Tab-separated table of C-alpha atoms in Angstrom:
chain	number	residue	atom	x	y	z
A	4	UNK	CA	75.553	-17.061	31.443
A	5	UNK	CA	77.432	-14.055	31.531
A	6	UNK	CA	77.127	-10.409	32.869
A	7	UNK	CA	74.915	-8.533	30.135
A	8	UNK	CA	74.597	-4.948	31.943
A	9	UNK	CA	77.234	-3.492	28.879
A	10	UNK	CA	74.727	-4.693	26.152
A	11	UNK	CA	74.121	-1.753	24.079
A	12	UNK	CA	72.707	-3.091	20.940
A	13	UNK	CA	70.075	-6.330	20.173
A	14	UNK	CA	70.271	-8.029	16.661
A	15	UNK	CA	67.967	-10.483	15.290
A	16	UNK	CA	67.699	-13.324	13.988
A	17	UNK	CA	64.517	-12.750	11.423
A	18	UNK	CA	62.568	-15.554	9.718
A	19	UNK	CA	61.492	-17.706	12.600
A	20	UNK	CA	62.686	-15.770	15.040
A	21	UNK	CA	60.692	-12.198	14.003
A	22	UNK	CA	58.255	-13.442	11.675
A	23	UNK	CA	56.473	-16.375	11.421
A	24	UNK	CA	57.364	-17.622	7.475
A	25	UNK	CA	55.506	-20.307	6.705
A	26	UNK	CA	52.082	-19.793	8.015
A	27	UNK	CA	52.789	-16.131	6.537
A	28	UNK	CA	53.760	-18.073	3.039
A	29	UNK	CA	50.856	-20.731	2.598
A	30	UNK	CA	48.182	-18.488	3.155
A	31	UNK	CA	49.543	-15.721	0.778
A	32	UNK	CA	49.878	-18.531	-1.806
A	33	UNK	CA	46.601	-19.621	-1.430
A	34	UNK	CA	45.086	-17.206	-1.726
A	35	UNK	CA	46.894	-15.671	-4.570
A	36	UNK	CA	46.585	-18.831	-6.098
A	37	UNK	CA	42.409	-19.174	-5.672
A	38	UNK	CA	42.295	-15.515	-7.488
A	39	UNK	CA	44.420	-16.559	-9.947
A	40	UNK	CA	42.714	-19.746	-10.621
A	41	UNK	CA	46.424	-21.850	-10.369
A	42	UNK	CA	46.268	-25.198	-8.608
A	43	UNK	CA	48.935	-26.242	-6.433
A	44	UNK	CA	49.784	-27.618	-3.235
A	45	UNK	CA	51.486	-24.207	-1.386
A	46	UNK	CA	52.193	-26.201	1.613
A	47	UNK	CA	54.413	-28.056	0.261
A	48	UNK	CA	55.921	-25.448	-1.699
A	49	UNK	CA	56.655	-23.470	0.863
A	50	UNK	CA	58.086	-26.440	2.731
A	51	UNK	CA	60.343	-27.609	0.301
A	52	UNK	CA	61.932	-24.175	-0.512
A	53	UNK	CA	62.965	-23.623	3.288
A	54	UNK	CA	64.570	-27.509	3.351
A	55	UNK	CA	66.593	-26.665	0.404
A	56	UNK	CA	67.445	-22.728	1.803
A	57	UNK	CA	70.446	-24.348	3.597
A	58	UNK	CA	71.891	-25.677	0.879
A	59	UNK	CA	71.103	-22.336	-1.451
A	60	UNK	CA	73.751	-20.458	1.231
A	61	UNK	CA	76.097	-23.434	0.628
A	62	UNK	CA	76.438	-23.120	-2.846
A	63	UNK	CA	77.461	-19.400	-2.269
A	64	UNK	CA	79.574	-20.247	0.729
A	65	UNK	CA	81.480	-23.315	-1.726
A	66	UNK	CA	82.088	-20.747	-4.980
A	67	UNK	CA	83.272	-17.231	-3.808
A	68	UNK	CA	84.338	-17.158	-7.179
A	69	UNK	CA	80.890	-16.645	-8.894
A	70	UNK	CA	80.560	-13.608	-6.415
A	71	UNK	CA	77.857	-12.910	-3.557
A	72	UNK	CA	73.951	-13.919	-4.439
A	73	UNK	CA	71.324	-12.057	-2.433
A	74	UNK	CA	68.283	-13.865	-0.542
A	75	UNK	CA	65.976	-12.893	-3.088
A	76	UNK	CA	68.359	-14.140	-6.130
A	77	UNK	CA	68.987	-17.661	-4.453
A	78	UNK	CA	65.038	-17.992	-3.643
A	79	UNK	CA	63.695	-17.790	-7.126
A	80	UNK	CA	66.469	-20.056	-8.076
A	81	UNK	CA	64.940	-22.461	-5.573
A	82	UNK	CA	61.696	-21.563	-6.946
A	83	UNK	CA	61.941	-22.603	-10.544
A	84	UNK	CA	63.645	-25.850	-9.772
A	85	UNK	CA	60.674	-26.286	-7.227
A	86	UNK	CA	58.064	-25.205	-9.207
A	87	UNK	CA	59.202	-28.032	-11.916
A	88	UNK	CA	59.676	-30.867	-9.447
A	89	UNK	CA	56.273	-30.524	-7.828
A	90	UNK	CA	54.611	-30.342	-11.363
A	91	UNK	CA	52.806	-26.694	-11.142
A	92	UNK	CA	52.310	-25.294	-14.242
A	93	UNK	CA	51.133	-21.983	-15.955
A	94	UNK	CA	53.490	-19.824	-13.872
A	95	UNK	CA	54.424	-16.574	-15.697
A	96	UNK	CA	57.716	-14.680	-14.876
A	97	UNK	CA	55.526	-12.128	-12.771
A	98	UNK	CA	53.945	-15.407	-10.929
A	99	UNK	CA	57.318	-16.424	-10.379
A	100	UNK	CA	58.292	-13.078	-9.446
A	101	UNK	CA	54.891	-12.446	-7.077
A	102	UNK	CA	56.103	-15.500	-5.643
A	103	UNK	CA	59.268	-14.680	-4.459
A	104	UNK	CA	58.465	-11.632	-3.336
A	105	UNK	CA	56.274	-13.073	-0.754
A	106	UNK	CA	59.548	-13.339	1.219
A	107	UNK	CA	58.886	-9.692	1.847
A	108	UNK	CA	55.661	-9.895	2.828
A	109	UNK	CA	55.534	-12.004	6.344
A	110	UNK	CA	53.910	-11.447	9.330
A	111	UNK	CA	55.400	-11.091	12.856
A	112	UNK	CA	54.624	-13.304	15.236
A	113	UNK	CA	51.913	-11.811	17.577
A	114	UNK	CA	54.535	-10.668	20.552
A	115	UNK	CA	57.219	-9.406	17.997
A	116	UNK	CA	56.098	-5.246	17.529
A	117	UNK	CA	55.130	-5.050	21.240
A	118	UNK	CA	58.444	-6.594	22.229
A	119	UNK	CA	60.542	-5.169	20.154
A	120	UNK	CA	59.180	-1.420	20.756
A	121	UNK	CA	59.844	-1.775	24.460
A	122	UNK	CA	63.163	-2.901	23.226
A	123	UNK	CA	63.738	-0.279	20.809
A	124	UNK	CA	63.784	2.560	23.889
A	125	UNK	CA	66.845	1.121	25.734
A	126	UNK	CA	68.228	-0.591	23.141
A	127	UNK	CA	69.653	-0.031	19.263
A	128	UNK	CA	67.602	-2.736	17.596
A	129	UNK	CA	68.462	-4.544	14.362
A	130	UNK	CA	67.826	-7.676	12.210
A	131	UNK	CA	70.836	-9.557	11.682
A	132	UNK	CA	69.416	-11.756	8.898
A	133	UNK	CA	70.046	-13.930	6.305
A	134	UNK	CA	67.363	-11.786	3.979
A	135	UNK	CA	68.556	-8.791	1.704
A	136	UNK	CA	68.219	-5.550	2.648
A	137	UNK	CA	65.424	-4.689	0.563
A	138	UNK	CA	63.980	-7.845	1.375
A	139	UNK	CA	64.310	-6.780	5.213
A	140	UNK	CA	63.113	-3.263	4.227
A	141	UNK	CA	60.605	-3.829	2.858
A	142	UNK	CA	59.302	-6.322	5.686
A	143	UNK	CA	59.706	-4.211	8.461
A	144	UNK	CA	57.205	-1.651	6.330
A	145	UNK	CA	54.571	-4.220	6.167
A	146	UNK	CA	54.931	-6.089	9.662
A	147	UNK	CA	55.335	-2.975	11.594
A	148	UNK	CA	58.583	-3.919	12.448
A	149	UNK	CA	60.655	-0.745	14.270
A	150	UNK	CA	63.938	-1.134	13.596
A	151	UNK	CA	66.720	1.345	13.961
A	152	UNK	CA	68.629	0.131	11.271
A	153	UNK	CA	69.035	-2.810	8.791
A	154	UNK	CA	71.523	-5.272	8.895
A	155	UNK	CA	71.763	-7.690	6.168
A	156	UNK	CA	74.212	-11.166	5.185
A	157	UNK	CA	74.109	-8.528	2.195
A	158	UNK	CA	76.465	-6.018	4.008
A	159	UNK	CA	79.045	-8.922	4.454
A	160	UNK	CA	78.573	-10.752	2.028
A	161	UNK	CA	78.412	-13.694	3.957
A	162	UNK	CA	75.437	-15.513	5.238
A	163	UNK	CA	74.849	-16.626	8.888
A	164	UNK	CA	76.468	-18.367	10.444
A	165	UNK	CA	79.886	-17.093	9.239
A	166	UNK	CA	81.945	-15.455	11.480
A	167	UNK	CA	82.103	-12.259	9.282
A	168	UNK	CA	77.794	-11.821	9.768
A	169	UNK	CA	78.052	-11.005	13.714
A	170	UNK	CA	81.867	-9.479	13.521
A	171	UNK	CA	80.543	-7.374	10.572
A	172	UNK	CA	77.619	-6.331	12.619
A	173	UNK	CA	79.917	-5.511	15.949
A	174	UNK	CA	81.771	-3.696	13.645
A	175	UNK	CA	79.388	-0.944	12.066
A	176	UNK	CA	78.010	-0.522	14.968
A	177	UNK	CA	81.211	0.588	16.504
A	178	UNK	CA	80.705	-1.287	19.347
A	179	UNK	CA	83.088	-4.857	20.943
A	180	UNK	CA	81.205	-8.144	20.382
A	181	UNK	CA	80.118	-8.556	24.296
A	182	UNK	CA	77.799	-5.238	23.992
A	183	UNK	CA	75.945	-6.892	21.125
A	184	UNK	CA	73.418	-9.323	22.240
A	185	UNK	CA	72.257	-11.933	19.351
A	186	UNK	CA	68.255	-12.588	19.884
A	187	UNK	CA	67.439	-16.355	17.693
A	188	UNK	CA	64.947	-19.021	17.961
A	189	UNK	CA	67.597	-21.029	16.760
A	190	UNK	CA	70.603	-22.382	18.703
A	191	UNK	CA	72.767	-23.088	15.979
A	192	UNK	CA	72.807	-19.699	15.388
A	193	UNK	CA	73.445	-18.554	19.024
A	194	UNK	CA	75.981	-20.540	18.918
A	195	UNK	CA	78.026	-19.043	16.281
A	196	UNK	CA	77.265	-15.531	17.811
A	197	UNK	CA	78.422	-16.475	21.029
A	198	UNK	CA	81.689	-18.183	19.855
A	199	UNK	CA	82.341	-14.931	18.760
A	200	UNK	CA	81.891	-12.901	22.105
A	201	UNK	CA	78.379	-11.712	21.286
A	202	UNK	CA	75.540	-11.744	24.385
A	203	UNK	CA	72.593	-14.717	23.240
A	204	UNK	CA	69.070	-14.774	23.773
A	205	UNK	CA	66.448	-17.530	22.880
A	206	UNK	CA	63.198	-17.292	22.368
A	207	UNK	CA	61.613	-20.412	21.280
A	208	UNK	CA	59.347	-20.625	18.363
A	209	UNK	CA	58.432	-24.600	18.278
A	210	UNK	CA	55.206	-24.046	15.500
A	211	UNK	CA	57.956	-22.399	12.941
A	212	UNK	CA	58.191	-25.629	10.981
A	213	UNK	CA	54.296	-26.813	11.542
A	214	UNK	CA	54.439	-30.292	11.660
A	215	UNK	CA	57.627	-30.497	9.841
A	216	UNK	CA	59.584	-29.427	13.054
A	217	UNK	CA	62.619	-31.210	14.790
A	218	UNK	CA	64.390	-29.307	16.483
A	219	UNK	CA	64.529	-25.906	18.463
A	220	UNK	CA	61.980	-26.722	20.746
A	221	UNK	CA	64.310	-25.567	23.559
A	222	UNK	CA	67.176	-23.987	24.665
A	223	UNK	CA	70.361	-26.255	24.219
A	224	UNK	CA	73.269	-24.205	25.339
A	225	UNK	CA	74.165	-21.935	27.712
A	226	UNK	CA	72.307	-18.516	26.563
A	227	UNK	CA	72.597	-15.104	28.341
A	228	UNK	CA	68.625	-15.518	28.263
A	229	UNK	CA	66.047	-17.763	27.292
A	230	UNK	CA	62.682	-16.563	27.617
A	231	UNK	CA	59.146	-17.407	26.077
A	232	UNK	CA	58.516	-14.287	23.517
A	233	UNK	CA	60.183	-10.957	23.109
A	234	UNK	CA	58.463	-9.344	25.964
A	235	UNK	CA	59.947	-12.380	28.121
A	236	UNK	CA	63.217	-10.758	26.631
A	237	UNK	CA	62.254	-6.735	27.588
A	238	UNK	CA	61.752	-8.084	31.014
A	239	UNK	CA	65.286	-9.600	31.766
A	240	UNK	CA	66.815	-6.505	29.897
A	241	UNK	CA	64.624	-4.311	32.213
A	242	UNK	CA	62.881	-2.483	29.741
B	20	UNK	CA	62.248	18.224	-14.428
B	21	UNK	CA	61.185	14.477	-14.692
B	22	UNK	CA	58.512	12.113	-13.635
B	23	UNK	CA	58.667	11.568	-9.906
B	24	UNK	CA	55.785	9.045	-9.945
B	25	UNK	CA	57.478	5.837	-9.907
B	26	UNK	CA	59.304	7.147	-7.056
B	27	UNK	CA	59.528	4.024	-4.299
B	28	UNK	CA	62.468	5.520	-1.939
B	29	UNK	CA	64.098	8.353	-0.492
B	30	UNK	CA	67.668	8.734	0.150
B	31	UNK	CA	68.737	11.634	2.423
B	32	UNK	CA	71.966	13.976	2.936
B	33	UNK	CA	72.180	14.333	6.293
B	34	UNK	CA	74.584	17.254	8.038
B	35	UNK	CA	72.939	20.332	7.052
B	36	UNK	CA	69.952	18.671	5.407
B	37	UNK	CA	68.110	16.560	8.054
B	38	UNK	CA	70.458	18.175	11.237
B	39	UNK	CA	71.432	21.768	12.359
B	40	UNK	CA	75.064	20.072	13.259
B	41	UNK	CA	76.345	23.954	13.761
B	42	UNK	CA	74.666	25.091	15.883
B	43	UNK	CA	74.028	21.426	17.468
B	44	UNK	CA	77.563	21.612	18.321
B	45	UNK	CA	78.362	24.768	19.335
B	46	UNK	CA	75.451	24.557	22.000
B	47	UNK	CA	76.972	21.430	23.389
B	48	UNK	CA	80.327	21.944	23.602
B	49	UNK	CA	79.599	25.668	25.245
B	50	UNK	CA	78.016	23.989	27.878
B	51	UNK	CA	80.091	21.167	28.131
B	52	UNK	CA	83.520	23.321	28.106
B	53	UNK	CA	81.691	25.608	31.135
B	54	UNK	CA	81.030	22.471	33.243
B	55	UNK	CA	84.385	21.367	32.443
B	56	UNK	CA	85.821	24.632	33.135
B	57	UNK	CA	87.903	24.716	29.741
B	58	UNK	CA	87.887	27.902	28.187
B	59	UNK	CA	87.834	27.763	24.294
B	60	UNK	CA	86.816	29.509	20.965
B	61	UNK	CA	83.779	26.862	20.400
B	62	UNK	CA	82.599	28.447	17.204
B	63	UNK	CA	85.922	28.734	15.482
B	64	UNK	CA	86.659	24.558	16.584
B	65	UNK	CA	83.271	23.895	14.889
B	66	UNK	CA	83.497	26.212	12.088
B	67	UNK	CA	87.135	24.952	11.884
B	68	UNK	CA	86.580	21.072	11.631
B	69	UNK	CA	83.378	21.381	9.357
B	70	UNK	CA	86.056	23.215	6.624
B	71	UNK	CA	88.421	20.400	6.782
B	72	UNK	CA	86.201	18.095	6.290
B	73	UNK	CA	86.095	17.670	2.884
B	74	UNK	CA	89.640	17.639	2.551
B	75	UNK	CA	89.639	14.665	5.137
B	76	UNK	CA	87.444	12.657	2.376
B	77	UNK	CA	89.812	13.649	-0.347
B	78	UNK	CA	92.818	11.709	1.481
B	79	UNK	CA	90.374	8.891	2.151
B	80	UNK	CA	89.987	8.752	-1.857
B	81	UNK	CA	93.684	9.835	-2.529
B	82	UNK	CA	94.901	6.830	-1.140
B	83	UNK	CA	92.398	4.045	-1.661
B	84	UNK	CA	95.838	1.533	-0.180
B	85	UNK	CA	95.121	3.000	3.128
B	86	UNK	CA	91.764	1.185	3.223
B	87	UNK	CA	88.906	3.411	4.163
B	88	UNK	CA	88.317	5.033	6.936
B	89	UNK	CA	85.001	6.230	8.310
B	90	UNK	CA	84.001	9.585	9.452
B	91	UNK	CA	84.522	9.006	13.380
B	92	UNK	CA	88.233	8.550	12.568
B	93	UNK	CA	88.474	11.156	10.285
B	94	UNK	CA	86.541	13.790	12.774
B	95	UNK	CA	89.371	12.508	15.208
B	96	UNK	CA	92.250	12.814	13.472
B	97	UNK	CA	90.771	16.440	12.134
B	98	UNK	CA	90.032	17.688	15.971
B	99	UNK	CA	93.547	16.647	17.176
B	100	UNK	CA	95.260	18.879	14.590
B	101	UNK	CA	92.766	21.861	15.119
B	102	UNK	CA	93.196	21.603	18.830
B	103	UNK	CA	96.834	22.521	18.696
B	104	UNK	CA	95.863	25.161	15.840
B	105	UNK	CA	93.453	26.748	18.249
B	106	UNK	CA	95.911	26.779	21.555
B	107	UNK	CA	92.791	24.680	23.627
B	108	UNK	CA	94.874	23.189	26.004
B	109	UNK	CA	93.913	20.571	29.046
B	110	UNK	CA	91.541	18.123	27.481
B	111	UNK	CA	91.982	14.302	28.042
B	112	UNK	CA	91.885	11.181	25.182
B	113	UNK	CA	88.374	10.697	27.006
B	114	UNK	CA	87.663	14.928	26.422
B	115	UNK	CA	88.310	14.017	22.263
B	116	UNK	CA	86.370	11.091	22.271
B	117	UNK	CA	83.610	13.119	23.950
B	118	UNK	CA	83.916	15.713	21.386
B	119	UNK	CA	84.232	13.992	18.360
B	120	UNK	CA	80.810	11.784	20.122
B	121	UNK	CA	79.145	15.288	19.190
B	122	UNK	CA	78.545	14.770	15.559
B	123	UNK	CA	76.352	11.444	17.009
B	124	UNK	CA	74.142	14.291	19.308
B	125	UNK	CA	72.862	16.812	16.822
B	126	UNK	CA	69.513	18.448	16.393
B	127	UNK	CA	66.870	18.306	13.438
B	128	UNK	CA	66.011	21.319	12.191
B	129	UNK	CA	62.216	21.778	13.645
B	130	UNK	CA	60.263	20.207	10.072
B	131	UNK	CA	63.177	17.136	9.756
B	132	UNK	CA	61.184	15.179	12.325
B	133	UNK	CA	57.436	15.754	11.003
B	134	UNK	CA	58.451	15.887	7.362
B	135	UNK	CA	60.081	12.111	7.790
B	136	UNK	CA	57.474	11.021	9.779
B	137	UNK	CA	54.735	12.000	6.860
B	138	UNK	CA	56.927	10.711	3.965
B	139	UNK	CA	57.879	7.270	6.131
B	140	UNK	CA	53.945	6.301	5.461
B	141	UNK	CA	54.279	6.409	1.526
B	142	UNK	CA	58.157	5.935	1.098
B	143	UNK	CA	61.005	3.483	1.914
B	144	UNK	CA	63.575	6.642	3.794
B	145	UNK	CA	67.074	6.010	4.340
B	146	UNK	CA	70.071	8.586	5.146
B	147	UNK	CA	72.625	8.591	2.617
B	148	UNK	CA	75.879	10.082	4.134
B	149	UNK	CA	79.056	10.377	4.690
B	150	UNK	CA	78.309	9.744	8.652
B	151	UNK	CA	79.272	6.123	9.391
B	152	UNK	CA	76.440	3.607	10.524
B	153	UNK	CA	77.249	4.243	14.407
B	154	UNK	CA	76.632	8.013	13.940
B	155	UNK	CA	73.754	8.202	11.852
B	156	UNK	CA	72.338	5.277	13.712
B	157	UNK	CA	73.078	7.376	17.218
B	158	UNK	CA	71.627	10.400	15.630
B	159	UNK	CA	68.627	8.765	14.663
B	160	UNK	CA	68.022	7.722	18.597
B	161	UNK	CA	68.877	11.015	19.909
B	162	UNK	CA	67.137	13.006	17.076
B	163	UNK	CA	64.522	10.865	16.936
B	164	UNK	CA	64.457	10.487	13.339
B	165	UNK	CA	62.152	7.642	11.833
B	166	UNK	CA	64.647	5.583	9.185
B	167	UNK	CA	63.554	2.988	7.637
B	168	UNK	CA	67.066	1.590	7.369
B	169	UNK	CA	70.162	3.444	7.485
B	170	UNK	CA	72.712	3.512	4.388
B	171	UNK	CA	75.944	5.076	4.889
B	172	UNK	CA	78.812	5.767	2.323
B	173	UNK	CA	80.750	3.246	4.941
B	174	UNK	CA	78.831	0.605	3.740
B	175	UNK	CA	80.024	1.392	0.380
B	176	UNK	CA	83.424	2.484	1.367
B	177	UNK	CA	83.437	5.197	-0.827
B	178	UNK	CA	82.263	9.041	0.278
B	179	UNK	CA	79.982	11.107	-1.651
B	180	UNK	CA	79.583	12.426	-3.952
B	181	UNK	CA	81.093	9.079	-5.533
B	182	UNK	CA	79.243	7.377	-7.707
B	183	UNK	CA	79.078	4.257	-5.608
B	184	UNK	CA	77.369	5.760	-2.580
B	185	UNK	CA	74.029	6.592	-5.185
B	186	UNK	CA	74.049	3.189	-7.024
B	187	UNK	CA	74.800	1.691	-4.105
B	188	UNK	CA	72.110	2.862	-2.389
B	189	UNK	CA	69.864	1.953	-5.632
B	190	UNK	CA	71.041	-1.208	-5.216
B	191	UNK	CA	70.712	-2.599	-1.715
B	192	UNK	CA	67.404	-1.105	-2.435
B	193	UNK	CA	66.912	-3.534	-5.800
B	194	UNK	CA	65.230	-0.219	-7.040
B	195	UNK	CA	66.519	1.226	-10.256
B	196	UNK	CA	68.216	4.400	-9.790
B	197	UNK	CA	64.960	6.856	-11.332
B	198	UNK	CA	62.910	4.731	-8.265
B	199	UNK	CA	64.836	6.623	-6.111
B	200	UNK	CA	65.339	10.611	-4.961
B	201	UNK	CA	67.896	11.989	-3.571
B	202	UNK	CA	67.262	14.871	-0.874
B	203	UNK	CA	69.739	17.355	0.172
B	204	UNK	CA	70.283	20.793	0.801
B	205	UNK	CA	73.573	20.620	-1.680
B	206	UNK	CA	73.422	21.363	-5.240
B	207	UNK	CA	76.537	19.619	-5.927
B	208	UNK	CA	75.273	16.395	-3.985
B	209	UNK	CA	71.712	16.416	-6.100
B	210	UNK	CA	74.424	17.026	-9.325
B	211	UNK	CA	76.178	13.557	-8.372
B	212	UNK	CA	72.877	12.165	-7.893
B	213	UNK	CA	70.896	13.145	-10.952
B	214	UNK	CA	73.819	12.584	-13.389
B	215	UNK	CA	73.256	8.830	-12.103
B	216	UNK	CA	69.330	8.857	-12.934
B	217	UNK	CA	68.459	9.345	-9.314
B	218	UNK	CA	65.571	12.234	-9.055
B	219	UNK	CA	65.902	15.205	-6.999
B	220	UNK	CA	64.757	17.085	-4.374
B	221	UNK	CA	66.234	20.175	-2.927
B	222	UNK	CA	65.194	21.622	0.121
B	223	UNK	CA	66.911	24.971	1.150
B	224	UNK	CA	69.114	25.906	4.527
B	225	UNK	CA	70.035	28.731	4.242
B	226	UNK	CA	71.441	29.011	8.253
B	227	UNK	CA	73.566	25.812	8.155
B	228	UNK	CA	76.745	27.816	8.225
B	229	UNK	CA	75.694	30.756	10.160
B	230	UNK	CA	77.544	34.087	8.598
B	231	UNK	CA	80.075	31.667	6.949
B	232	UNK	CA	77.646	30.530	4.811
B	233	UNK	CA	78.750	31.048	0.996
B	234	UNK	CA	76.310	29.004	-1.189
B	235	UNK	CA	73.448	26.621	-1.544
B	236	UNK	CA	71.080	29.278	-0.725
B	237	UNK	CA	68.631	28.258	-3.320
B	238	UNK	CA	68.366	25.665	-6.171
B	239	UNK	CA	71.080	25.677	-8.904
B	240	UNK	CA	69.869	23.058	-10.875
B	241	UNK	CA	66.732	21.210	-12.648
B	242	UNK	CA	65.926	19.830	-9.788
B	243	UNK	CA	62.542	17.853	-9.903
B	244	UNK	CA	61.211	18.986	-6.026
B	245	UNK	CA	62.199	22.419	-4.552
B	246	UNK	CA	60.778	23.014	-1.245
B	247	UNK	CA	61.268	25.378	1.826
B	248	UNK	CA	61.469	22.344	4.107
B	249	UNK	CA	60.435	18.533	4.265
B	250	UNK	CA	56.453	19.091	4.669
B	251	UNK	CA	57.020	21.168	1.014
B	252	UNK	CA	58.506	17.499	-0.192
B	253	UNK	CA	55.591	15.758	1.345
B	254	UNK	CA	53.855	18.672	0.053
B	255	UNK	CA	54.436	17.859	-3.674
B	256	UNK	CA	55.037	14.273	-3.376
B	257	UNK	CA	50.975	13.577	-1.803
B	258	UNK	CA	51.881	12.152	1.389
């Protein structure tokens, strides 16, 4: 723990953290898929595309040479190599594309708007995600999410958790690493952040993975905060 | 004139456009200089720096082995040489920094705030300008002005009217270029823009530069959306 009266700006951590992806994900699919009249089993579509979204940002991270992919470029990717393994046929390119897309269309968790609009009056609020731009864009238009400004992997071109991501975000906001505080459900990622000189704050989300999760259930390190939703956060910051 | 409806976003000019920064500035350091007790010609500093400042751009694009530098520096470096032009004598490193800060404190003109606010509902809006991310993300707090993200020619480290502040825009977007309007109170800004297939919209201010002001009283071009202010460009785009 550290003093965190000099924070001036909050960034976020987004899917997980923000929004709540996979519930969001399965019941988009299925229902898309009951009008549509295509079979499949969503759940484990949309569980197998996060396990392999690690290794997506690896492939990127190993071959600088074939240039910076976006979010939305490496999910499809995933998608079609997915879509093939798990035997679901009669996609068209539009499916494929309606399917991505749904990326862009998740819901917040239920104390992320309140939270984050108390927040947003002391504070300079931003995501500090993995996702695209657009793909942030255009889910902050259909979660309600407030944000001041967007900040993407995109802008760096470097995912999370390279050093660039948080030093890039310090950066454009003109402002040293220790008035930036990093807001994550994950501690992997807090601990990049704070390696770096940024401010942490967990906020545990242990349903993100369903059944499927391992880890994250708690804070494991030595975070500026750790509180139980974003309004748990507002309160520590005094807002 | 060109079809507008496949419009998705709007991208906006900023100083002059969306803020009064004249008389913003003069207002702020006339009251600031009284408290201070430092007597100086505000107008002619302000009048002075804005008519340099497209010259400082020019040396950011003359010399791309410099590396660029965003508009905070430049207004810096700009203000120390007009300064010692103008004889103002007794202010501090911490005086500068508080007057260069004033290009993050200006005013909307009295329909920015509405206009945004009724577009926001049907439209992805963004700045696009040559403020860096800190300003225009600063302004947006103090102005209250409702981005939806903010895009900066820092992020494409290249000023307008370069063509890689417009396609760059287009593409953090993923929007073709015709998805997306420009909006400025420039002709030769909605020039650069259309000549890239961005559409147009040009909304008139005729007070930006006070008695100095030369041009851009009304629209010099086929520009798809002339309006008298930003409810006209709700107006005539059905928000």
């Amino acid at each position: 723990m550290s003093d965190i009266s000099a924070v001036k700006a909050l960034v976020f951590d987004v899917f997980g953290t923000v929004v709540d992806w996979r519930s969001s994900l399965i019941a988009d699919f299925t229902k898309w898929g009951d009008q549509r009249g295509i079979k499949a089993d969503w759940t484990a579509l949309v569980d197998g595309w996060r396990a392999v979204y690690a290794a997506s940002m690896d492939e990127v991270r190993k071959h600088p040479e074939r240039g910076y992919m976006i979010l939305d470029k490496l999910h499809r990717q995933s998608l079609e190599k997915l879509v093939a393994q798990l035997s679901i046929t009669g996609l068209t390119d539009a499916d494929l594309r309606h399917l991505t897309m749904g990326w862009h269309r998740l819901h917040a968790w239920p104390d992320s708007v309140a939270g984050l609009t108390r927040l947003k009056k002391k504070f300079i609020i931003s995501p500090l995600s993995n996702g695209n731009v657009a793909l942030l864009t255009n889910m902050a238009k259909f979660a309600g999410l407030p944000w001041d400004l967007v900040m993407s992997a995109e802008l760096f071109e470097h995912y999370k958790p390279d050093p660039e991501t948080y030093l890039g975000a310090a950066r454009l906001l003109c402002l040293p690493p220790e008035q930036v505080m990093m807001v994550a459900a994950h501690n992997h990622d807090l601990k990049a952040a704070q390696k770096l000189g940024l401010k942490t704050a967990f906020v545990a989300r242990p349903t993100e993975y369903g059944p499927l999760q391992k880890y994250d259930f708690e804070a494991k390190g030595d975070w500026d905060i750790v509180a139980k939703d974003f309004g748990g956060v507002a309160d520590r910051l005094g807002c």
